[in-house]
CSV table of C-alpha atoms and ligand atoms in Angstrom, one decimal:
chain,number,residue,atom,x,y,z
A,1462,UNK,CA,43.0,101.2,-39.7
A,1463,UNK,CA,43.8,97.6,-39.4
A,1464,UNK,CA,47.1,95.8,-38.7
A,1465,UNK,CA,48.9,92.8,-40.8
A,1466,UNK,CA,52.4,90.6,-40.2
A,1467,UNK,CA,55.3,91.1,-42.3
A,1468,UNK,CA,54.3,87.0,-43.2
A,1469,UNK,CA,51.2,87.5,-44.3
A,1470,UNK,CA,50.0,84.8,-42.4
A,1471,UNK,CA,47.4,86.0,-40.2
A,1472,UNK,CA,44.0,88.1,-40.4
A,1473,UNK,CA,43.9,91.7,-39.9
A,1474,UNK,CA,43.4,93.1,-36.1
A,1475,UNK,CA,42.5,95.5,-34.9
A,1476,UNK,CA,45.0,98.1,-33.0
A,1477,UNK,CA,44.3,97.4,-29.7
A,1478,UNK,CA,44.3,93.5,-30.0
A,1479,UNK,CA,48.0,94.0,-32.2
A,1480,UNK,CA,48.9,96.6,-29.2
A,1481,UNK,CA,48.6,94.0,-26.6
A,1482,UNK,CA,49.7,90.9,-28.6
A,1483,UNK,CA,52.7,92.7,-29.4
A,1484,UNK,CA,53.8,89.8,-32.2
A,1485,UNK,CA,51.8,88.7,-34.3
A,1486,UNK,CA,50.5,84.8,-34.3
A,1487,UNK,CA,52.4,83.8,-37.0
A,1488,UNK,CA,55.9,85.1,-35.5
A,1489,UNK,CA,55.6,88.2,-37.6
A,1490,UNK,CA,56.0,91.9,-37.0
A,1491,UNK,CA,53.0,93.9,-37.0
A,1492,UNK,CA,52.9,96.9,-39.1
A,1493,UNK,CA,50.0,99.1,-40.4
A,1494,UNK,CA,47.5,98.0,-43.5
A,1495,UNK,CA,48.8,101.2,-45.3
A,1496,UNK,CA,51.0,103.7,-44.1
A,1497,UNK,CA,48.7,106.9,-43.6
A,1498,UNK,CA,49.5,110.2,-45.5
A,1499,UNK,CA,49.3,113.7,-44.2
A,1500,UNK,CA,49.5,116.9,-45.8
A,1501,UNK,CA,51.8,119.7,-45.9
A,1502,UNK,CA,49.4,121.8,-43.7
A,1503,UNK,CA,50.5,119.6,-41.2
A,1504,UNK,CA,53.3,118.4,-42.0
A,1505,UNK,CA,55.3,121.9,-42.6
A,1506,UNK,CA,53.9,124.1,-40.1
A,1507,UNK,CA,55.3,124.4,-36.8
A,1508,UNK,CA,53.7,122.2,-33.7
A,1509,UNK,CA,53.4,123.9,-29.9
A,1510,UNK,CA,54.8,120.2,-28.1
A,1511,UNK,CA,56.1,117.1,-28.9
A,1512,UNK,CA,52.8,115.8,-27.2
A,1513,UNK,CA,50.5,117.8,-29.9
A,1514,UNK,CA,53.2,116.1,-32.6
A,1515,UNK,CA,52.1,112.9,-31.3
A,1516,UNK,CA,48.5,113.0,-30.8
A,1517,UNK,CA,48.5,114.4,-34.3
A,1518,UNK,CA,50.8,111.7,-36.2
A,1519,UNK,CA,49.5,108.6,-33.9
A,1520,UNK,CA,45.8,109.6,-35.2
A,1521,UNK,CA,45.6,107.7,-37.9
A,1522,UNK,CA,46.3,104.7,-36.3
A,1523,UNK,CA,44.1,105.0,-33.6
A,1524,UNK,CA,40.8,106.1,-35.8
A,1525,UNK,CA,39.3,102.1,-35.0
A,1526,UNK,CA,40.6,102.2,-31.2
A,1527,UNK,CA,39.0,101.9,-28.4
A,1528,UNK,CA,41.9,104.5,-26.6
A,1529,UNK,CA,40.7,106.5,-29.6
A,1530,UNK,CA,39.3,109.5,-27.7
A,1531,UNK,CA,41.9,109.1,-24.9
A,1532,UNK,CA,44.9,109.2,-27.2
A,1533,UNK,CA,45.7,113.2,-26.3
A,1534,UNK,CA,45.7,112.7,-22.8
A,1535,UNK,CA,47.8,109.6,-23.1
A,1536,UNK,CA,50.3,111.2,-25.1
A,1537,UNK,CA,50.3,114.1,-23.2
A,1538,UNK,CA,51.7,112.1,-19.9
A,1539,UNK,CA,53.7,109.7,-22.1
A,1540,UNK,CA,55.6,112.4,-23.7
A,1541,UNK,CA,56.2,115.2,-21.0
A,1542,UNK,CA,59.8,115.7,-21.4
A,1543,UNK,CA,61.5,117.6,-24.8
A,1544,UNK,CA,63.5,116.1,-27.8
A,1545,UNK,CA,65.3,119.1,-28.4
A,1546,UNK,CA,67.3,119.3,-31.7
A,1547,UNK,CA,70.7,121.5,-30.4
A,1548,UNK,CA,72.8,123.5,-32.8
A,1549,UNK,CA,76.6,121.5,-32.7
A,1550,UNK,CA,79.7,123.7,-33.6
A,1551,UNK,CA,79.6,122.6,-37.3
A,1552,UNK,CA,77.2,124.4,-39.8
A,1553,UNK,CA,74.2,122.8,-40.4
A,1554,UNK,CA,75.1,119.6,-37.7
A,1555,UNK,CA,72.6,119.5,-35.2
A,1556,UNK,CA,72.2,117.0,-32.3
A,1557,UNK,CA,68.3,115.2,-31.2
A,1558,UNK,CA,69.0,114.7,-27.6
A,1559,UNK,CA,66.2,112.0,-26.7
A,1560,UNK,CA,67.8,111.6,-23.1
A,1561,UNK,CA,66.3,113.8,-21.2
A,1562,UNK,CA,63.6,110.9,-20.2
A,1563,UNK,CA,63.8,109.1,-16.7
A,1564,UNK,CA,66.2,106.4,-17.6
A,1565,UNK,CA,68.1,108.6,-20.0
A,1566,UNK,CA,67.9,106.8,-23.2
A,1567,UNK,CA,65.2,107.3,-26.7
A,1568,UNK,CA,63.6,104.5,-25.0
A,1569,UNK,CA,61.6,105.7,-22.4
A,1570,UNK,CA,59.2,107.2,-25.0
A,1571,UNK,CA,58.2,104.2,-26.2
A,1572,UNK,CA,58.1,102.4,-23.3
A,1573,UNK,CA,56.0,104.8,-21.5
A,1574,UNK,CA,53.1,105.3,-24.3
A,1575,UNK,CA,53.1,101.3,-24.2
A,1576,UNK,CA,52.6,101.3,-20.6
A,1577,UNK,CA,49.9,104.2,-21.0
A,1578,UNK,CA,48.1,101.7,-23.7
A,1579,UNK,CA,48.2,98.6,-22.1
A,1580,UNK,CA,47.0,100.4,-18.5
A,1581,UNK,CA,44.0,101.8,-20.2
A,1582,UNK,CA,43.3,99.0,-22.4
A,1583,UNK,CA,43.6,96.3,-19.2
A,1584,UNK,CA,39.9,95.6,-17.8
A,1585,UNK,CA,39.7,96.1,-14.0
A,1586,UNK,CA,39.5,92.6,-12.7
A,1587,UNK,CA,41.9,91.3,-15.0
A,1588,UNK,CA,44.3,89.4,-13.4
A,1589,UNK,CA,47.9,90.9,-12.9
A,1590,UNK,CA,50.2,90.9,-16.1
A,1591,UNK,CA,53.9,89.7,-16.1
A,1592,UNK,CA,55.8,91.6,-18.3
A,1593,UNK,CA,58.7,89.5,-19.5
A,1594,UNK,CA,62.0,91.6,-20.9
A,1595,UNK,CA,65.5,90.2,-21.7
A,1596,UNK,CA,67.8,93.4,-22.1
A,1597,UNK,CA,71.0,94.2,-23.6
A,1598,UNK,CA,70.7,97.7,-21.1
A,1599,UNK,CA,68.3,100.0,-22.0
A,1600,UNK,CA,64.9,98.7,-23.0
A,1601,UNK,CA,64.8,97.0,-19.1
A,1602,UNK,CA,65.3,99.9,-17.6
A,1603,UNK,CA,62.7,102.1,-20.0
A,1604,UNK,CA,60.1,99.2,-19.5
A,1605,UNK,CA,60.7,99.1,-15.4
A,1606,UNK,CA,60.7,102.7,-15.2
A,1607,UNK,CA,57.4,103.0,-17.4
A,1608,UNK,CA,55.4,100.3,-15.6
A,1609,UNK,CA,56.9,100.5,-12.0
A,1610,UNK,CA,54.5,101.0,-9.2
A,1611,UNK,CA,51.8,100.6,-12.1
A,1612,UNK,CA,48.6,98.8,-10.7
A,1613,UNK,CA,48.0,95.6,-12.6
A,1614,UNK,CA,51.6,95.0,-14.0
A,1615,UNK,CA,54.7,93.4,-12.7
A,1616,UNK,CA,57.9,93.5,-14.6
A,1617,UNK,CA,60.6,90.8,-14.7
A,1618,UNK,CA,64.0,91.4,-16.6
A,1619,UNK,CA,66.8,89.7,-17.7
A,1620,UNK,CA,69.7,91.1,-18.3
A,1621,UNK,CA,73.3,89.4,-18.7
A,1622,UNK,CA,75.6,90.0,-16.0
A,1623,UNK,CA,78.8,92.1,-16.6
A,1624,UNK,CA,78.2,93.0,-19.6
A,1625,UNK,CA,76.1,96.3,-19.4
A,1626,UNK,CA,77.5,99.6,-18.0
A,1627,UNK,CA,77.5,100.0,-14.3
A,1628,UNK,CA,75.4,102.7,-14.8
A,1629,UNK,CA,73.2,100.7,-16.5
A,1630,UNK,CA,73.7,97.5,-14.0
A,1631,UNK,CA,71.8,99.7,-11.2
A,1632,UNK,CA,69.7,101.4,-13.7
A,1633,UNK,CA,67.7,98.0,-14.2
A,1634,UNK,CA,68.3,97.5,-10.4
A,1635,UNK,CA,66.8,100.1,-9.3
A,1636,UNK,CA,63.2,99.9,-8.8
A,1637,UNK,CA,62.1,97.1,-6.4
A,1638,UNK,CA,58.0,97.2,-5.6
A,1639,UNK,CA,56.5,95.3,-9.1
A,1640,UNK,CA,59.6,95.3,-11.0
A,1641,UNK,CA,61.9,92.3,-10.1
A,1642,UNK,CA,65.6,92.1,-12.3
A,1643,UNK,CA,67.8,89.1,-12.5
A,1644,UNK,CA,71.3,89.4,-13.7
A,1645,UNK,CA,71.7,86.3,-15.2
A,1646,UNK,CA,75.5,84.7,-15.4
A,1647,UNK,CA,75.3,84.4,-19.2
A,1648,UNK,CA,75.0,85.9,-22.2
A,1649,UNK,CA,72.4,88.6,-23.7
A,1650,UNK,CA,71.1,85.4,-26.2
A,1651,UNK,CA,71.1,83.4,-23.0
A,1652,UNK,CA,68.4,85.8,-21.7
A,1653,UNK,CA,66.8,86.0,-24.6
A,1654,UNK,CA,66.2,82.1,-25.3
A,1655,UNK,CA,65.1,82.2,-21.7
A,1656,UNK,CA,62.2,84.8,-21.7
A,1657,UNK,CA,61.5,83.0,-25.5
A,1658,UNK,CA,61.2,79.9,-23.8
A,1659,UNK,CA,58.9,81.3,-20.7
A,1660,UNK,CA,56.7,82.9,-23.2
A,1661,UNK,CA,55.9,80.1,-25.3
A,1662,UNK,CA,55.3,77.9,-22.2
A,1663,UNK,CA,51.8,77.0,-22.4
A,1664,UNK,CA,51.9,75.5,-18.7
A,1665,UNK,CA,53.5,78.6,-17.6
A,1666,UNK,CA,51.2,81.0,-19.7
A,1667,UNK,CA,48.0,79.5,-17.9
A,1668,UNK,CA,49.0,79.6,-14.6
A,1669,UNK,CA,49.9,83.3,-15.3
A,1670,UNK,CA,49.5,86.3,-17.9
A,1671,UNK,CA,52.8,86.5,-19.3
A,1672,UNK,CA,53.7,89.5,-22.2
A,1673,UNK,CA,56.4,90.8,-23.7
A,1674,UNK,CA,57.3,94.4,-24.4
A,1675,UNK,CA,60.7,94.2,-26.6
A,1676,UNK,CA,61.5,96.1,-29.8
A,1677,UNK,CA,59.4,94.5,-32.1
A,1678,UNK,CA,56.2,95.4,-30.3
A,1679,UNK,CA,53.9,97.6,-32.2
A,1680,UNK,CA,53.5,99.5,-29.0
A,1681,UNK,CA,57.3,100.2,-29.1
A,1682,UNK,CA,57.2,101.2,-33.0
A,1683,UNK,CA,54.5,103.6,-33.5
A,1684,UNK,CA,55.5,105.8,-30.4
A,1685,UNK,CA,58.7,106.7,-31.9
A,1686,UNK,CA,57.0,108.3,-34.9
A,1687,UNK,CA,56.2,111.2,-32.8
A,1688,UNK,CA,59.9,112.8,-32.3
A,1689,UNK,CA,61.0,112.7,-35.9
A,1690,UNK,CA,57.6,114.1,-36.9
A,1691,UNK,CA,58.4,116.4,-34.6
A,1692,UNK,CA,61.4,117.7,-34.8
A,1693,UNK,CA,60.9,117.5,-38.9
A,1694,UNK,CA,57.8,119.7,-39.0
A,1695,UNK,CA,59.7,122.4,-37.1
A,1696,UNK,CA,62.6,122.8,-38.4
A,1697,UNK,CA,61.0,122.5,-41.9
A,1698,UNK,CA,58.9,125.9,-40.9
A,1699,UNK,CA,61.7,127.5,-39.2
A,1700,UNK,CA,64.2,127.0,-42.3
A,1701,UNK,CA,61.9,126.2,-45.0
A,1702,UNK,CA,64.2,122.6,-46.0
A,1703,UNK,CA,64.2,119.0,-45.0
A,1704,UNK,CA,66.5,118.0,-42.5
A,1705,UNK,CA,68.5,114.9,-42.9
A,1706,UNK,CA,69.2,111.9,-40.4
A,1707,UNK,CA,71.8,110.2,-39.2
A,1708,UNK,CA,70.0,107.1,-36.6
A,1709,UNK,CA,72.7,105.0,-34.7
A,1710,UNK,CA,70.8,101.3,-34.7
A,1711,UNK,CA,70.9,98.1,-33.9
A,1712,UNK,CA,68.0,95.9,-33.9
A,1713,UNK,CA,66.1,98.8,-36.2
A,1714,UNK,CA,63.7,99.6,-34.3
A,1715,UNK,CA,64.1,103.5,-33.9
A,1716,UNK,CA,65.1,103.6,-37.8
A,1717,UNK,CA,62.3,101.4,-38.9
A,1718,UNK,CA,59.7,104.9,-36.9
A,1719,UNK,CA,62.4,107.7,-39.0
A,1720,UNK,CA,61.5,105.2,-42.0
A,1721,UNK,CA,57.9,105.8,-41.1
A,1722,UNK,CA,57.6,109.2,-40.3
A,1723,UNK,CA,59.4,110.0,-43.6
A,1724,UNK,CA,56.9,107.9,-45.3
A,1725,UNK,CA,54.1,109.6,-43.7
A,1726,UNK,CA,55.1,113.0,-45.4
A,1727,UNK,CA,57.2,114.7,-42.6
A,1728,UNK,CA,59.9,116.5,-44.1
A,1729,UNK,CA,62.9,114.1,-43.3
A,1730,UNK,CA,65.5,113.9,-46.0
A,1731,UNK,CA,68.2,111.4,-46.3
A,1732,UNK,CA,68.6,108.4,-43.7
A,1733,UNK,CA,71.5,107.1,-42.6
A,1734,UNK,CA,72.1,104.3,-40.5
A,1735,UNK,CA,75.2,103.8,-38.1
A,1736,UNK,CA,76.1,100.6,-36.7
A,1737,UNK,CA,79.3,99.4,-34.6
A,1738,UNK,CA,81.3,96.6,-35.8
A,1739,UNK,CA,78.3,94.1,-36.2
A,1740,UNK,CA,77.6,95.1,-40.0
A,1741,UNK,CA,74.9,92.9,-41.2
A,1742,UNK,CA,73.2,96.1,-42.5
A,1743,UNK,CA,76.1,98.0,-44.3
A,1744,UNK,CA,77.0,95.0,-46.1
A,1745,UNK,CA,72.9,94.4,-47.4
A,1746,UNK,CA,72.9,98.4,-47.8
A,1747,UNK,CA,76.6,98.2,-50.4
A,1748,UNK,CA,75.0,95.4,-51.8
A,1749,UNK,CA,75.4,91.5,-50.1
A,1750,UNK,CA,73.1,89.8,-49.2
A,1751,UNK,CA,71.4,90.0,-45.8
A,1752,UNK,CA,73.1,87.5,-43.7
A,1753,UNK,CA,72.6,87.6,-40.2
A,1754,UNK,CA,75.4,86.8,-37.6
A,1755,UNK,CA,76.5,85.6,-34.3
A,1756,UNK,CA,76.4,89.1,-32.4
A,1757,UNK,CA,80.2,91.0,-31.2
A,1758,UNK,CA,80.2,92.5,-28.0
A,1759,UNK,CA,81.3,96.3,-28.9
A,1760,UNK,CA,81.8,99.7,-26.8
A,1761,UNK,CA,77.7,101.1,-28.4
A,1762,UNK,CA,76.4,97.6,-26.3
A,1763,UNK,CA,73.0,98.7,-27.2
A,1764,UNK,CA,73.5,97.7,-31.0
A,1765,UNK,CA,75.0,94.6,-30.2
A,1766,UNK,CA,73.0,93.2,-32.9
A,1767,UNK,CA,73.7,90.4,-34.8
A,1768,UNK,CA,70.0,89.7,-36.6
A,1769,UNK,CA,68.5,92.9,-36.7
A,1770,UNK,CA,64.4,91.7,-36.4
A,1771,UNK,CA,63.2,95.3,-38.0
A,1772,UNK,CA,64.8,94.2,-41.2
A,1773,UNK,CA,61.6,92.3,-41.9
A,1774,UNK,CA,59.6,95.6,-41.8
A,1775,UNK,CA,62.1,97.2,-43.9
A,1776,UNK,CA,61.4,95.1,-46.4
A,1777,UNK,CA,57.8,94.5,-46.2
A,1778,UNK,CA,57.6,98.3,-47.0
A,1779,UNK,CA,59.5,98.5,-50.1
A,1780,UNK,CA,58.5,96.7,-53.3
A,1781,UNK,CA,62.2,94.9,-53.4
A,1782,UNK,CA,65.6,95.2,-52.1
A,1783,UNK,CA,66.9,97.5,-54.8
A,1784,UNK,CA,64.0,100.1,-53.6
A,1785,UNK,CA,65.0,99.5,-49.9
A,1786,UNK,CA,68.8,100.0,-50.5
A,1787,UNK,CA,67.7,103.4,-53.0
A,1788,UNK,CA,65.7,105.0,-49.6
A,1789,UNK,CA,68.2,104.0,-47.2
A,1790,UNK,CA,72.0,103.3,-46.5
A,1791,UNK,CA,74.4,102.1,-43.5
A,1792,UNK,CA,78.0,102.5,-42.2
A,1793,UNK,CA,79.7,100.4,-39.5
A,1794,UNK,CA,81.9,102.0,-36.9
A,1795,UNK,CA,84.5,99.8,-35.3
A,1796,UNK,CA,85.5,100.5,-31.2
A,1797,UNK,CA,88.7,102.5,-32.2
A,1798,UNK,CA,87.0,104.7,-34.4
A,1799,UNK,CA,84.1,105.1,-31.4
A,1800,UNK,CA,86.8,106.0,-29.3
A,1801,UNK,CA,88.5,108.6,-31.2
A,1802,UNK,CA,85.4,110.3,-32.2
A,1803,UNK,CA,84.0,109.9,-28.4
A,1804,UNK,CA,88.0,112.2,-27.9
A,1805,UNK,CA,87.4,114.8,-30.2
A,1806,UNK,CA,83.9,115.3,-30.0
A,1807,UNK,CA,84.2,118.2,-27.3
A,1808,UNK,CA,86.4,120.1,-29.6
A,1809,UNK,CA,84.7,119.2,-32.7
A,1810,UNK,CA,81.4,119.1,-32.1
A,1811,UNK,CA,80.7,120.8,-28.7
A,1812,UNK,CA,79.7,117.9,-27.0
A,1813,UNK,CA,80.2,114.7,-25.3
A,1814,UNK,CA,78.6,111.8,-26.8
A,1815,UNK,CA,77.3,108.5,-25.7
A,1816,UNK,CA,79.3,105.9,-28.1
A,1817,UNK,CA,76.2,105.4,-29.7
A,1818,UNK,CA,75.7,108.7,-30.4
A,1819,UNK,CA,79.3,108.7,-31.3
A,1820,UNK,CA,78.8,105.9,-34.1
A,1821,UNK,CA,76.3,108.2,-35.6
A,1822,UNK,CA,78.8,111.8,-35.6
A,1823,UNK,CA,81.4,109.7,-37.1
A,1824,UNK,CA,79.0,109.3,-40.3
A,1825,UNK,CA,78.4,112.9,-40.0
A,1826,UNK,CA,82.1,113.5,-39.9
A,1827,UNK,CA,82.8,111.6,-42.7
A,1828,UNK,CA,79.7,113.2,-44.4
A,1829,UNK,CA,81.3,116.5,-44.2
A,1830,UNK,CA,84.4,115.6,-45.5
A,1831,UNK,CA,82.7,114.2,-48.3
A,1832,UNK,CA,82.0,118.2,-48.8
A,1833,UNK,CA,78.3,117.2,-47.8
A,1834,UNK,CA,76.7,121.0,-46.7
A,1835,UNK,CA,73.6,119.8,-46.3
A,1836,UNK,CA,71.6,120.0,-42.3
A,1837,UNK,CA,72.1,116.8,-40.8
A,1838,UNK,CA,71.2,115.7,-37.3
A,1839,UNK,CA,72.5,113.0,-35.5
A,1840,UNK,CA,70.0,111.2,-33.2
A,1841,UNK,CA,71.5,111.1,-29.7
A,1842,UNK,CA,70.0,107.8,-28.5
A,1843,UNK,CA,71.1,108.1,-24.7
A,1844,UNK,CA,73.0,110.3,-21.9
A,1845,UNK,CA,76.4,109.9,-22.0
A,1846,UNK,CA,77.1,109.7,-18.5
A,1847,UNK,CA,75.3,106.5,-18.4
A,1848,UNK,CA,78.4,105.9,-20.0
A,1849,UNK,CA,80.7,107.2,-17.9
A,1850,UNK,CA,83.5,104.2,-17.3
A,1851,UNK,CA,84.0,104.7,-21.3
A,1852,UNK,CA,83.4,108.4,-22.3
A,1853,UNK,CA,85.1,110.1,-19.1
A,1854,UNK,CA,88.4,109.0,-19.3
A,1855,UNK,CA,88.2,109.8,-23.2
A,1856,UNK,CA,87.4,113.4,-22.9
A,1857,UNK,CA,89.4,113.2,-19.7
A,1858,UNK,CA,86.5,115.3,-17.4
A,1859,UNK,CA,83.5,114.2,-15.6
A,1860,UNK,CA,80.4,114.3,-17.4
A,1861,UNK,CA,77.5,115.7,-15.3
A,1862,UNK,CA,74.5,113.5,-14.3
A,1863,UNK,CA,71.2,114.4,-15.1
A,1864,UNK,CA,68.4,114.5,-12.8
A,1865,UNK,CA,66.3,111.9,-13.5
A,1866,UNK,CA,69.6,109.2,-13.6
A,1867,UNK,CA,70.8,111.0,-10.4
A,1868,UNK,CA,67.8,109.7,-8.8
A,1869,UNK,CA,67.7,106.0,-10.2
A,1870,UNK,CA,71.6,106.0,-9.3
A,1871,UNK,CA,70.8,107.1,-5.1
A,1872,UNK,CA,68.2,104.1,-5.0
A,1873,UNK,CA,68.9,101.1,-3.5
A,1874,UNK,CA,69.8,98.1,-5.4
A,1875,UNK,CA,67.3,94.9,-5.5
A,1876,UNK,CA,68.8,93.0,-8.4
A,1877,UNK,CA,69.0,89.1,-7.9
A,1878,UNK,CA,71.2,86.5,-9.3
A,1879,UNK,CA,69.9,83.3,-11.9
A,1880,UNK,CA,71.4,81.2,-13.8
A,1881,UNK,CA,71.4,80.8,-17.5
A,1882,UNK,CA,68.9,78.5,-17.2
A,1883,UNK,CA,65.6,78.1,-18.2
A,1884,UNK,CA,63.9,75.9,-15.5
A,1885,UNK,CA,64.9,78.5,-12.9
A,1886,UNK,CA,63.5,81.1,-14.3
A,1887,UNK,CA,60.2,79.6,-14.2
A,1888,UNK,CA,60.4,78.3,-10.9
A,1889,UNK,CA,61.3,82.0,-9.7
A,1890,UNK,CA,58.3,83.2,-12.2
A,1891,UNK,CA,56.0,80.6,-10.6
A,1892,UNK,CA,57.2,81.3,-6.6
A,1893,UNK,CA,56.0,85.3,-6.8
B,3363,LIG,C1,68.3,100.5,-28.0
B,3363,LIG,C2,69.4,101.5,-28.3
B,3363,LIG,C3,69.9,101.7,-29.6
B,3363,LIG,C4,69.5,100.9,-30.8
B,3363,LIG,O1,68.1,101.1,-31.1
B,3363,LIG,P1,67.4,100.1,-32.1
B,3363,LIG,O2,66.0,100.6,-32.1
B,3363,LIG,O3,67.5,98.8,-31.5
B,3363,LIG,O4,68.1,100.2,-33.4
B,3363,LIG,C5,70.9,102.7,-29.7
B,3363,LIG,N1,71.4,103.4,-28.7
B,3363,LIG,C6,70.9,103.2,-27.5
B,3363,LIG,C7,71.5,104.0,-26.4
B,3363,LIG,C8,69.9,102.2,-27.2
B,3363,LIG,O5,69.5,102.1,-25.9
């Protein structure tokens, strides 16, 4: 199984090589030379773990790897914590809770099979690797947790200050040891341009090894297969139906794996898409053309997402746009209507959402009264009380903290200031 760009403009590799290059030379995505197929025997039949899900659906793309006989054991430390799919009050609305990871958001899976890849794919005296992230809040902290006190890897982030959750402020904070976080007095593009600028610096790049590990990474794609294949599988042999999808998203990246899995013959049905107020995707899915924007800051500050890069991926899968807007559509969810649904949820629903989450139960709730009877779950992409300064004074109680961000939360902080700028940051890169 080889590996190709969305542009077409560079060789096939192999998946180790597209693992640790994470884009692909020409400034494309990476995605698989064919998607692989399996059969119902697999695919309808109840699976003991998400780990054995994983092993069993990453396979294919592992047959040419040199991780190729390692991939169970991998899998088995990357994914040791449950995606449970919970009943909500509603018949037939279920929730995927993938927040029950160490930083308490979908992304820890991902980040953590990465950092099990790229460990056992690094060659002993290889010197140590940088890994660059600008975050929006939660792929830093995922990507800190993963790799922190990891021999061979340090981590740097950037993430712009004030605008992320407290929560998720000392979330990113958090680790100290090999993991070093600016808050940088700018925007989220700010700290973007700046680790684009760092990573492209051939000066810089030869005086150190310098990676990335955002979204678009292979490494961050293929890993999210495994809880949709999952989850499908069972509740296909515990109900004997496909289960439809309801994906809050913003750059695409945990949509673009539902896409997959779907495609690879797990029994997903319909999938939906919910976005806040940046709708670059609704309005390609009614219709208009894709037309990327400046991004709005929103409440769901995770899918502040004014470009989605996934889209390309999207569309390299489907022959045309009329056969990408017939397998998938999109709503947008303003703040108010996060709010209110984030209010009622409790009574409603049985739960307390994250207002990501929340984007994706107003789609159900609007499915539903459509007259929609179908099973739907909504993918819960993080813990709500990472969101507490929104969601608590909404549902007016306190919303418990789980373990895992209890602990992160009691840590000291070693966050330092930058400025927006991208000379510092390479003098602070170059002075470790
Ligand atoms: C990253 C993130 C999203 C969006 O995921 P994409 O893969 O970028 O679409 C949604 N919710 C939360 C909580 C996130 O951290």
């Amino acid at each position: 199984m080889r590996f190709v760009s969305t542009r077409g403009g560079t060789p096939p590799t192999g998946i180790d090589a597209a693992l640790i290059a994470g884009l692909a030379p020409d400034g494309g995505l990476y995605v698989p030379e064919r998607i692989p197929a399996f059969a119902p025997s697999t695919t309808q039949t109840a699976s003991p773990s998400l780990a054995a899900t994983a092993t069993e659906a990453l396979a294919p793309f592992f047959v040419d790897s040199s991780l190729r006989e390692r991939l169970p054991a991998l899998c088995a430390r990357a994914y040791d914590f449950d995606a449970p799919l919970v009943p909500m009050r509603g018949h037939g609305d279920h929730l995927l809770e993938l927040f029950h990871g160490p930083t308490a958001a979908f992304k820890d899976y991902a980040a953590r099979f990465l950092a099990e890849c790229l460990s056992a794919l690094r060659a002993p005296d290889a010197p140590v690797t940088t890994i660059l992230v600008a975050t929006s809040g939660d792929t830093g902290a995922a990507v800190a947790g993963a790799f922190h006190r990891r021999p061979g890897f340090e981590v740097v982030i950037l993430y712009p200050d004030g605008r992320v959750s407290p929560r998720q402020a000392h979330g990113l904070e958090c680790w100290g040891d090999n993991v070093r976080t600016f808050r940088v007095d700018g925007s989220f593009d700010d700290c973007q341009r700046m680790a684009k600028t760092a990573l492209s610096d051939r000066d810089l790049r030869e005086r150190m090894a310098l990676t990335s590990a955002n979204s678009i990474s292979l490494g961050r794609l293929l890993p999210q297969l495994a809880y949709y294949a999952h989850t499908a599988r069972n509740f296909f042999a515990q109900h004997g139906t496909v289960l439809n999808l309801i994906v809050p998203t913003g750059n695409l990246g945990n949509a673009a794996a539902a896409l997959l899995a779907k495609r690879m013959g797990f029994p997903i049905g319909d999938l939906v898409l919910a976005t806040n107020a940046n709708d670059v995707l609704p309005r390609f899915f009614a219709g208009g053309d894709y037309a990327p924007e400046a991004t709005k800051a929103t409440l769901a500050n995770a899918m502040d997402v004014g470009a989605p890069s996934n889209f390309e991926r999207l569309r390299h899968w489907h022959a045309d746009d009329a056969a990408l807007r017939a397998a998938v559509s999109a709503h947008a969810v303003d703040d108010a209507t996060i709010r209110t649904t984030i209010a009622i949820a409790p009574e409603r629903h049985g739960i307390v959402p994250c207002p990501h989450t929340a984007c994706g139960l107003h789609v159900l709730d609007n499915l539903r009264a459509q007259g929609d009877t179908r099973p739907w779950a909504v993918v819960a992409t993080a813990h709500p009380a990472k969101f507490d300064s929104i969601v608590e004074p909404l549902v007016r109680h306190g919303v418990e903290v789980p373990p895992a961000l209890a602990d992160c939360l009691a840590r000291p902080a070693y966050g330092e200031a930058l400025t927006a700028d991208d000379a510092a940051l390479r003098e602070r890169l170059l002075s470790r």
